[in-house]
Short mmCIF file of C-alpha atoms in Angstrom, two decimals:
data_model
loop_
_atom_site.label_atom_id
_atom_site.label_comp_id
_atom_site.label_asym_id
_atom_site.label_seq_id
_atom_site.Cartn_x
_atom_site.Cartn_y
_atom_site.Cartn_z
CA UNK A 1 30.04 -4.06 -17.45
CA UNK A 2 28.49 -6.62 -14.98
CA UNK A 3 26.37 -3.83 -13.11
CA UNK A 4 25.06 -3.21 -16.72
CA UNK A 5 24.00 -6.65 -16.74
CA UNK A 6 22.59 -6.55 -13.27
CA UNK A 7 20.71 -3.49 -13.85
CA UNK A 8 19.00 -5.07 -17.08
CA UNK A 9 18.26 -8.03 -15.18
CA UNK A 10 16.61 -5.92 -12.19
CA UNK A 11 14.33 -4.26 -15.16
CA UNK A 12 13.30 -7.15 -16.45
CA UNK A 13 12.06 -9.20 -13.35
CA UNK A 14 10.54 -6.08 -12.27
CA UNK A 15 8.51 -6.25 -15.68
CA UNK A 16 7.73 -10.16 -15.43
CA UNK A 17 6.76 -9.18 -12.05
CA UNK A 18 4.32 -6.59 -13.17
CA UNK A 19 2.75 -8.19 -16.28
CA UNK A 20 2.57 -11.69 -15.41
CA UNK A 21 0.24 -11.25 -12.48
CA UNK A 22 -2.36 -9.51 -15.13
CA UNK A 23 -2.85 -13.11 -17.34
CA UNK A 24 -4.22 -15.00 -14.69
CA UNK A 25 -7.01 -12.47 -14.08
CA UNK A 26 -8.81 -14.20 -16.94
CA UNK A 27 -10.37 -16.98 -15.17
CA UNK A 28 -11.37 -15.37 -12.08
CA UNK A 29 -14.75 -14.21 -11.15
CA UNK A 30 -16.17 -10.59 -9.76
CA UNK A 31 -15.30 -11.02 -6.54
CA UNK A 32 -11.72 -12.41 -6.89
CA UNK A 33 -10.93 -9.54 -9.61
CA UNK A 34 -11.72 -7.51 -6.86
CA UNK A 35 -10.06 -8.93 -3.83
CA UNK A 36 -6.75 -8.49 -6.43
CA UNK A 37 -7.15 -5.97 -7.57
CA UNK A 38 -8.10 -4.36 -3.79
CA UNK A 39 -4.75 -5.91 -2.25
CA UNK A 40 -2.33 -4.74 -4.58
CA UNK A 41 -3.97 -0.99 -4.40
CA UNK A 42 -3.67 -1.45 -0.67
CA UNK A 43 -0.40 -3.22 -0.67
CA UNK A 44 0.97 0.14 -2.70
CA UNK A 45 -0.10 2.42 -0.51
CA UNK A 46 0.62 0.65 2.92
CA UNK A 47 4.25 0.81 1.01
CA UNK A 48 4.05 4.44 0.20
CA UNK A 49 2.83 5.59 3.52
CA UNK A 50 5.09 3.53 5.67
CA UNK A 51 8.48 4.80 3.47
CA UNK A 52 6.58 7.92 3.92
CA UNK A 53 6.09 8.07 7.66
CA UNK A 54 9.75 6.35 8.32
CA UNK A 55 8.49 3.12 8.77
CA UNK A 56 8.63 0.26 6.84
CA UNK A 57 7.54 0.13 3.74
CA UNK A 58 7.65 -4.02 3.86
CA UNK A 59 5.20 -3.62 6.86
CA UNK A 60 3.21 -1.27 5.07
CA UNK A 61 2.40 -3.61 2.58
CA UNK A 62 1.59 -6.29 3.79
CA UNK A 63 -1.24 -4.68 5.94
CA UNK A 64 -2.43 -2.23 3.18
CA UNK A 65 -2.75 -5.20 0.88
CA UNK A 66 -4.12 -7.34 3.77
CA UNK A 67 -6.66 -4.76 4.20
CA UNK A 68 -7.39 -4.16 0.30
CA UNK A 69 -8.02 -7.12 0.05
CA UNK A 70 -10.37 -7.85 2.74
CA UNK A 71 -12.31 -4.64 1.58
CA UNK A 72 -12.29 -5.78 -2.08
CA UNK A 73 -13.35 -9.16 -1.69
CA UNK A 74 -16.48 -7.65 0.55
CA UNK A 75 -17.58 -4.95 -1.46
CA UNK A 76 -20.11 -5.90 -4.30
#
């Protein structure tokens, strides 16, 4: 019964997680939407390609979204 409990717990930081993040796009301007927006693309697949590739997928991310970012905030 406590895994149960556990489980629903995981799901429902994992959704905070997710949804939160998209309320405090409200305020920003072009190029900050897009610096976001750019890092987490990035961050997801610098994830995806270093589980992928054997890697890690921690390391991954953080330069994918490093690099998203970078690219989104330049980009007009």
């Amino acid at each position: 019964m406590q895994s149960l409990s556990i489980r629903s717990l995981s799901r429902l930081a994992l959704a905070v997680a997710l949804i939160a993040p998209l309320a405090a796009c409200s305020g920003m301007n072009r190029t900050q939407q897009r610096a976001l927006s750019g890092g987490a693309i990035g961050a997801a697949g610098g994830a995806a390609i270093g589980a992928l590739t054997g890697g890690s997928a921690v390391t991954g991310a953080l330069i994918g979204g490093a690099g998203g970012a970078a690219v989104g905030a330049i980009t007009r």
